[in-house]
Short mmCIF file of C-alpha atoms and ligand atoms in Angstrom, two decimals:
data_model
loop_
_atom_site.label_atom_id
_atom_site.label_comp_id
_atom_site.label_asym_id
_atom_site.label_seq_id
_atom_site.Cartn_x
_atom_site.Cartn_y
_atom_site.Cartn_z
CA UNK A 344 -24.84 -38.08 -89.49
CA UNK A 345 -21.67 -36.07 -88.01
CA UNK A 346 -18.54 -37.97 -87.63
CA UNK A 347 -16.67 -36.17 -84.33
CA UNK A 348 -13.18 -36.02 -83.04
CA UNK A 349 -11.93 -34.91 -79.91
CA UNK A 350 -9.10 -34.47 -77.64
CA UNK A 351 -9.50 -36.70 -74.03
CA UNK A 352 -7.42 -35.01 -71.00
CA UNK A 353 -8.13 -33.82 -67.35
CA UNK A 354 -8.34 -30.76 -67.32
CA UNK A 355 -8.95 -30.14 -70.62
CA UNK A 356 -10.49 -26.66 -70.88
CA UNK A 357 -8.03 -24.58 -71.87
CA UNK A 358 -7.01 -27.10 -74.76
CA UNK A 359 -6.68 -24.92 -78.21
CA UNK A 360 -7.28 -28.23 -80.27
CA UNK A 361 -10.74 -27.97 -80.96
CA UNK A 362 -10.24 -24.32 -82.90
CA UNK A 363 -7.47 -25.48 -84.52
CA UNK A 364 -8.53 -28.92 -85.78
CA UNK A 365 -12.49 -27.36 -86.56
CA UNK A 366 -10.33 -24.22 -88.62
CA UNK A 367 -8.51 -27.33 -90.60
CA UNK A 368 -11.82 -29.35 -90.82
CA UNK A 369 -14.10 -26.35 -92.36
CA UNK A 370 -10.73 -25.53 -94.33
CA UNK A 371 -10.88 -29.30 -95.87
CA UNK A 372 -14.54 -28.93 -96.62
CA UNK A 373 -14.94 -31.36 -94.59
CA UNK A 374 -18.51 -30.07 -92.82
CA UNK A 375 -20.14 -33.27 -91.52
CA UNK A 376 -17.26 -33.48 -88.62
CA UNK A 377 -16.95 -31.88 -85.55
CA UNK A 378 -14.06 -31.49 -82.67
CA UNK A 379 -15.04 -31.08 -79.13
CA UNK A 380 -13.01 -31.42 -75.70
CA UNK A 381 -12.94 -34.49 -74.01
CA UNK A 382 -12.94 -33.91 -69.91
CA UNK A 383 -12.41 -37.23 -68.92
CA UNK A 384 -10.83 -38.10 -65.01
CA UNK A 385 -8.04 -41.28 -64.98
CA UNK A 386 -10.68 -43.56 -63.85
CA UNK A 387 -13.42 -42.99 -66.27
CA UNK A 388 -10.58 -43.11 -69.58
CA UNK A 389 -10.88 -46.50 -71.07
CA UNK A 390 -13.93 -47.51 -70.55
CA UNK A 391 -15.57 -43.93 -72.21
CA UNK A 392 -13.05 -44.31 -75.07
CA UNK A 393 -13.64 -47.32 -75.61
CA UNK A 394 -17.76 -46.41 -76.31
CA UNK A 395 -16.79 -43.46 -78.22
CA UNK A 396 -16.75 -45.33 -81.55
CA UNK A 397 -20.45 -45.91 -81.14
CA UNK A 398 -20.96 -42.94 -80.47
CA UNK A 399 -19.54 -41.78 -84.19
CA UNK A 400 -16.02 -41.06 -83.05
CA UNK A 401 -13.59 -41.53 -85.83
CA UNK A 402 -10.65 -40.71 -83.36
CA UNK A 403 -8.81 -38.49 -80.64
CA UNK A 404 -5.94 -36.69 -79.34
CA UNK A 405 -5.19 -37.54 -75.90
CA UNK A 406 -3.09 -35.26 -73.61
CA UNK A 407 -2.35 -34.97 -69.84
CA UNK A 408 -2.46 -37.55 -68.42
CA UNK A 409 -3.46 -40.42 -70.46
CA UNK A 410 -0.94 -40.46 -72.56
CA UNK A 411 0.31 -44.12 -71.64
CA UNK A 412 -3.36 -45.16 -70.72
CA UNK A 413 -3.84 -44.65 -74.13
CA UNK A 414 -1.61 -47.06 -75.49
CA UNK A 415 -2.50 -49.52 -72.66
CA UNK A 416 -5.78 -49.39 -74.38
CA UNK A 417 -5.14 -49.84 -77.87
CA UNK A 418 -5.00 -52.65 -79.73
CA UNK A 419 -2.64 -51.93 -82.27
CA UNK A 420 0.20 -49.28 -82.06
CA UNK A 421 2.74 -47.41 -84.78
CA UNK A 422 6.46 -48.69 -83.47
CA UNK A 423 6.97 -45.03 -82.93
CA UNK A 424 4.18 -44.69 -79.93
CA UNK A 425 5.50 -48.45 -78.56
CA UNK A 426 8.80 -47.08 -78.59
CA UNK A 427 8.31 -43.68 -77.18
CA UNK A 428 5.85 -45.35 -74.50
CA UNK A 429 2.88 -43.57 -74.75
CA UNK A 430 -0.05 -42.38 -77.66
CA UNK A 431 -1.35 -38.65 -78.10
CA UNK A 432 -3.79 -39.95 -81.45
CA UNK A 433 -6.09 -42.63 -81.37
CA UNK A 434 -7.87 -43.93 -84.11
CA UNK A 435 -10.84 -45.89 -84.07
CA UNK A 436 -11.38 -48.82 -86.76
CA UNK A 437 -13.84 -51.83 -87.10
CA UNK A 438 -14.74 -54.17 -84.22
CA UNK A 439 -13.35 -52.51 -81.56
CA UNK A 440 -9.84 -52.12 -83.17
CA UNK A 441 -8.41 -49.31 -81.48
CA UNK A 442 -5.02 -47.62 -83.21
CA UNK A 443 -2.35 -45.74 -81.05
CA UNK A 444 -0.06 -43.56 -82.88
CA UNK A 445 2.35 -40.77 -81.36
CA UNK A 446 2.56 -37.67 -83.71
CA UNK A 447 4.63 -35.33 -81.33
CA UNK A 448 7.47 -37.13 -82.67
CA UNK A 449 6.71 -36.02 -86.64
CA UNK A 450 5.06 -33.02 -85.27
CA UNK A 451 8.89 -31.94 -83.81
CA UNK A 452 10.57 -32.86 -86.76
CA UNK A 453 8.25 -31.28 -89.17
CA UNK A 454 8.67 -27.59 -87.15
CA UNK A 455 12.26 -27.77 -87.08
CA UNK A 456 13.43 -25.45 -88.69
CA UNK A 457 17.18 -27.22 -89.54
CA UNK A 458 17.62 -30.83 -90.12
CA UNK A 459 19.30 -32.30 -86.93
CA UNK A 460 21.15 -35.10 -88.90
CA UNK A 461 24.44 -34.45 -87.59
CA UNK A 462 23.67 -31.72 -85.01
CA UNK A 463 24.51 -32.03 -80.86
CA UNK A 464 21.45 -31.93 -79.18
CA UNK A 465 20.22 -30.66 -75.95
CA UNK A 466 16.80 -31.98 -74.55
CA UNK A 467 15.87 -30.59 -71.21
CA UNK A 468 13.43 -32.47 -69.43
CA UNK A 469 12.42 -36.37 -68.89
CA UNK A 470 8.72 -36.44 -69.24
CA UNK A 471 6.23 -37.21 -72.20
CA UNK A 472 7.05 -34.89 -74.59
CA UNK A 473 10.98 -35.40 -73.89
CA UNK A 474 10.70 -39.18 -74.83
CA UNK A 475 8.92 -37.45 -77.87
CA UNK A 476 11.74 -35.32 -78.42
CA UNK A 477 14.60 -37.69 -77.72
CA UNK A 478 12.95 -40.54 -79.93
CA UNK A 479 12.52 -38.18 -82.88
CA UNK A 480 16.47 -36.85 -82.83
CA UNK A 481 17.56 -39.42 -82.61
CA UNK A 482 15.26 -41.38 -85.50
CA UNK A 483 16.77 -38.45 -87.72
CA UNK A 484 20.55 -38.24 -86.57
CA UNK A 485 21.15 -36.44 -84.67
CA UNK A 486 24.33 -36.94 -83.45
CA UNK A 487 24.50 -36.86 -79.41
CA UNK A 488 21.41 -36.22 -77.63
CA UNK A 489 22.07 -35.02 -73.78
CA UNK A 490 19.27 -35.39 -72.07
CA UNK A 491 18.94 -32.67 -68.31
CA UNK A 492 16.29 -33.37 -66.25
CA UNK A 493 15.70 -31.96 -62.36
CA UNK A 494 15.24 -35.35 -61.05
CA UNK A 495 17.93 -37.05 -62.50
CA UNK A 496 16.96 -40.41 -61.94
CA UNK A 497 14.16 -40.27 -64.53
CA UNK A 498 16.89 -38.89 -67.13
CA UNK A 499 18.79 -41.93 -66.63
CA UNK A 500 15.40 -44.00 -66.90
CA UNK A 501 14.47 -42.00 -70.32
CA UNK A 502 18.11 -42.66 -71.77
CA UNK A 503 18.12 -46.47 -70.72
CA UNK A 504 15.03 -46.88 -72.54
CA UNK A 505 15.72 -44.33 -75.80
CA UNK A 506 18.81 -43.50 -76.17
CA UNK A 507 21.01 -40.33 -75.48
CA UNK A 508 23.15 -39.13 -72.74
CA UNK A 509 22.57 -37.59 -69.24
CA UNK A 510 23.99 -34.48 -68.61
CA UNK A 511 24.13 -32.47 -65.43
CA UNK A 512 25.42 -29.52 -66.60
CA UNK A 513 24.86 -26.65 -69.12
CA UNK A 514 26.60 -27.65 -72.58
CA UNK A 515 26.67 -26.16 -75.68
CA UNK A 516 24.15 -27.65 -78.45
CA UNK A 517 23.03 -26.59 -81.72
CA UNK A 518 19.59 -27.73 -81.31
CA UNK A 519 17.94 -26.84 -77.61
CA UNK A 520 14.69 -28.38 -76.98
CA UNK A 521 13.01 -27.14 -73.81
CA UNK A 522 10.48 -30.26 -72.45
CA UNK A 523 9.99 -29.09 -68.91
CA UNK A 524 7.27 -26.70 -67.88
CA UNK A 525 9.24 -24.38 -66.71
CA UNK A 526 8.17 -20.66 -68.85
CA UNK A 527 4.58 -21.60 -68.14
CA UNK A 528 4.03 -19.75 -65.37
CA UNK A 529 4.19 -15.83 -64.92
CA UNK A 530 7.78 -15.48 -63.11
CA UNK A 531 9.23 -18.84 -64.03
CA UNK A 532 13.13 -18.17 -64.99
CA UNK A 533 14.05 -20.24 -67.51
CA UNK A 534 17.86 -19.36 -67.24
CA UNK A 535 17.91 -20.13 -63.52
CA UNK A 536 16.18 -23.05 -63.58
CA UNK A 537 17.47 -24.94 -66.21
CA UNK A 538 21.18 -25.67 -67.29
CA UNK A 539 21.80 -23.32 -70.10
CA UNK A 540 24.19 -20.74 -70.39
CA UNK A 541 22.56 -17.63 -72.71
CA UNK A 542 25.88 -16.61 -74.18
CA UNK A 543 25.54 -20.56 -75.99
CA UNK A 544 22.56 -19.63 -77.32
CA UNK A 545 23.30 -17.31 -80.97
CA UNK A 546 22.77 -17.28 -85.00
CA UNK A 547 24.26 -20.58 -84.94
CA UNK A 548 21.95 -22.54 -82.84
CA UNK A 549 18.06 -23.47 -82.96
CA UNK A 550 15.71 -23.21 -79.67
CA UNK A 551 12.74 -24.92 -79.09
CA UNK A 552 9.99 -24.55 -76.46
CA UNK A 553 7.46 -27.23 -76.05
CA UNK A 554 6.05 -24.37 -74.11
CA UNK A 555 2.83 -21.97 -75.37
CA UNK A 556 1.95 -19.58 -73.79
CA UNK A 557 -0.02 -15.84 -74.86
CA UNK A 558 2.77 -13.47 -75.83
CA UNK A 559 5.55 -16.30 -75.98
CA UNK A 560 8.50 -17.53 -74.01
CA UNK A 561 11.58 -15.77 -72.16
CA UNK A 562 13.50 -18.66 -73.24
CA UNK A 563 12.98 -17.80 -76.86
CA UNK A 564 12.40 -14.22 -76.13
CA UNK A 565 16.14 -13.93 -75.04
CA UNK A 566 17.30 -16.81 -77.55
CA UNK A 567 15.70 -14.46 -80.40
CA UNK A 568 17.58 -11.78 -79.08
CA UNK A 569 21.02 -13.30 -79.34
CA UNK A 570 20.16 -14.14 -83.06
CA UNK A 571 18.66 -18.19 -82.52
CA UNK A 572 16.47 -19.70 -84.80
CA UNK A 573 13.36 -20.29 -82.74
CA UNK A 574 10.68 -22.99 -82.59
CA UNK A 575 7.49 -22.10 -80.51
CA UNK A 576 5.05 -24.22 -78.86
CA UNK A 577 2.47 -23.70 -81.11
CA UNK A 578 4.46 -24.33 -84.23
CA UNK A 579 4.82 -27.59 -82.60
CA UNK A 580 0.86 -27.88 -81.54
CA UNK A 581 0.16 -27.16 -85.24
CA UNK A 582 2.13 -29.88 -86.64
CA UNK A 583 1.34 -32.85 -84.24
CA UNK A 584 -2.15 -31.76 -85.03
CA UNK A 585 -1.83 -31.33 -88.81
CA UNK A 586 -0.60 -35.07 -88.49
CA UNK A 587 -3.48 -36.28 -86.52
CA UNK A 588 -5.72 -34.98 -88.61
CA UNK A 589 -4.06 -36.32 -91.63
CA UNK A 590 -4.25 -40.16 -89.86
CA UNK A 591 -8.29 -39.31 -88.65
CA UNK A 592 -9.51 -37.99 -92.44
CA UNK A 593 -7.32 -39.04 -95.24
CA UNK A 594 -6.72 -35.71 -95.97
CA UNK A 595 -4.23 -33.01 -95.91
CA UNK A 596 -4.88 -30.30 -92.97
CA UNK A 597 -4.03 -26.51 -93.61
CA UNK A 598 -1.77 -25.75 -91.08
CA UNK A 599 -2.79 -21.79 -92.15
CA UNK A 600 -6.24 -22.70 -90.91
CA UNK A 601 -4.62 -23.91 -87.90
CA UNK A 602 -2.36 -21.30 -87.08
CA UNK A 603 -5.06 -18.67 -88.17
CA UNK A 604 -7.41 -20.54 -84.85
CA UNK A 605 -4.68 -20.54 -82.28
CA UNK A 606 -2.92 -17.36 -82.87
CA UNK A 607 -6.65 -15.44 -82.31
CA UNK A 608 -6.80 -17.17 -79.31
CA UNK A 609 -3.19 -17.03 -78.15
CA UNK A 610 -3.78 -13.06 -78.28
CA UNK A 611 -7.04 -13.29 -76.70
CA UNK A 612 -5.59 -14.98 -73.82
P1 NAP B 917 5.42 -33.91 -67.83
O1 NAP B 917 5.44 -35.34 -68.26
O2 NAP B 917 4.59 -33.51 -66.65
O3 NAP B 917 6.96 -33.46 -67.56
C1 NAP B 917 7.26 -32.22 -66.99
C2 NAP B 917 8.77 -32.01 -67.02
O4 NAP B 917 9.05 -30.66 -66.55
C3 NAP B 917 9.56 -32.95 -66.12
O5 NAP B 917 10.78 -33.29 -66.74
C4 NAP B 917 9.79 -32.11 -64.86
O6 NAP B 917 10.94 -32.48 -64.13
C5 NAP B 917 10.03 -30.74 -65.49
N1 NAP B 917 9.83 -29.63 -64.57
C6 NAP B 917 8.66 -29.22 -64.02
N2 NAP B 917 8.87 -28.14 -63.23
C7 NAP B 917 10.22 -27.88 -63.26
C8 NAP B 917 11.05 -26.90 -62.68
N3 NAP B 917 10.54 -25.95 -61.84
N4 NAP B 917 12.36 -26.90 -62.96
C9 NAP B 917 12.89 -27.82 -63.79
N5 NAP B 917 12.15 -28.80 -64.39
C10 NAP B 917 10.82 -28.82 -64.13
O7 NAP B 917 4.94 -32.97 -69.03
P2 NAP B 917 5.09 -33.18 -70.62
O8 NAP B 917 3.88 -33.83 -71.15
O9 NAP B 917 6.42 -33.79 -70.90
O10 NAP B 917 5.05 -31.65 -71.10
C11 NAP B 917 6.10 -30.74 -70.80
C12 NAP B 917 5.74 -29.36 -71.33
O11 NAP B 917 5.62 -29.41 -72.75
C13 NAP B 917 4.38 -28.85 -70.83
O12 NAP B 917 4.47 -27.47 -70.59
C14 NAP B 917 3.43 -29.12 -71.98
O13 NAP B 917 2.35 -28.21 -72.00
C15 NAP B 917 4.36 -28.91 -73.16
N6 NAP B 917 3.93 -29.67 -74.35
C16 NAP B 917 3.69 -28.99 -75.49
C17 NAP B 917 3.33 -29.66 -76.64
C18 NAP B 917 3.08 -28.89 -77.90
O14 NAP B 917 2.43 -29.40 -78.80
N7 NAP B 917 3.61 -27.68 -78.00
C19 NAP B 917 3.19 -31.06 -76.65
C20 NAP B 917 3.46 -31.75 -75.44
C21 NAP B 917 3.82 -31.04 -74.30
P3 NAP B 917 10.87 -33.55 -62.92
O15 NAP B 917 10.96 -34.91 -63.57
O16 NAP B 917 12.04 -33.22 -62.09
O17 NAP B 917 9.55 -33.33 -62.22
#
């Protein structure tokens, strides 16, 4: 009988989970599991995941935008996915237990690149993955987190609840996380649409974009250029999936086999 994993999120298609996590799981040996996507709408959420287990899921990754559903729905949770408000892994145990962990914060912290005990910190945005982000600098020391968000309201919501600072302006960091969309699109303009000054950004300093997208960022693409150490998305997709997979299995994931998956299809894209 297979044992299956999945990732739960609406939409979901594009999601380069399932080639990553099957890479790790054929990598592992591990050839009685499978990894498919999860389309699930808001209202149909908990009451599919919650039949999933009989169904022979041993777990998920959950992503836009059941992220806090998620933990509303669990019946246990890590103090990291309480504290940051919201679960991307769910693991499924015996009658009905239902465990909510949050690995985007060690995902983060394992692809940094520099160990921010000590360093200033810039996080730019106020949604899920910048609780992630300001949870996890501040678990490992960093030592002032600003938090810059367009609607500042939800900055000052974030920093009530986590920690940090609000900032309204550009400042000089030595860690820059970007947590806002903006780079997605063709003809976003990172520089004009967030607060950072370019000339801050050079051998000293370390930028990271939550970000993926086929041929990379112009955040890091110009960050690179002044001499940053850079972080991509998928770095970060890697290790917040090597950690699921590590919680799902009991065993370590290759993030080689990962990165092998979602580099083919980043350039395919
Ligand atoms: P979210 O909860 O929807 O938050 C989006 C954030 O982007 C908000 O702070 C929003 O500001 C800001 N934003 C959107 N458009 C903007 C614009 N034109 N100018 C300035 N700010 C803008 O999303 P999320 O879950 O935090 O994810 C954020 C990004 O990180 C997404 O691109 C996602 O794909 C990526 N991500 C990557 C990973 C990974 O593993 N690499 C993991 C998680 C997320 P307002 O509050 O003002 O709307």
């Amino acid at each position: 009988m297979l044992t299956y994993l999945g990732v739960a999120g609406w939409p979901v298609a594009h999601s380069r989970s399932p080639a990553m996590h099957n890479a790790a799981l054929a990598a592992a040996g591990l050839h009685g599991w499978r990894y498919l996507k999860l389309p699930l709408p808001p209202e149909r959420f908990a009451e599919t995941v919650r039949a999933l287990p009989r169904a022979g899921f041993r777990g998920i990754n959950v992503t836009i935008p059941h992220k806090e559903a998620a933990l509303a729905l669990a019946t246990e949770a890590t103090e990291v996915a309480a504290a940051v408000g919201a679960a991307n892994t769910l693991t499924f145990g015996s009658g009905g237990a239902v465990h909510a962990d949050n690995t985007d914060v060690p995902g983060l912290l394992e692809a940094l690149p520099v160990d921010p005990a000590g360093r200033t910190a810039l996080v730019l945005g106020a949604g899920g993955a910048a609780r992630a982000a300001v949870f996890a600098l501040r678990s490992a020391g960093a030592a002032d987190v600003r938090v810059w968000n367009r609607t500042r309201p939800r900055a000052e919501q974030l920093v009530a609840a986590l920690g940090g600072r609000v900032v309204d302006a550009p400042e000089t960091a030595a860690l820059v996380v970007n947590c806002t969309s903006v780079g997605l699109r063709d003809g976003d303009r990172p520089f004009k649409s967030l607060p950072l000054d370019a000339d801050t950004l050079d051998v000293g300093s370390c930028v990271v974009d939550m970000v993926y997208k086929p041929g990379g960022t112009d955040l890091l693409a110009e960050a690179r250029r002044r001499g940053a150490t850079v972080v991509t998305g998928l770095e970060i997709l890697i290790a917040q999936g090597a950690a699921s997979f590590e919680r799902w299995t009991g065993t370590s994931a290759s993030r080689e086999a990962m990165r092998g998956a979602v580099v083919e299809i980043a350039d395919d894209t």
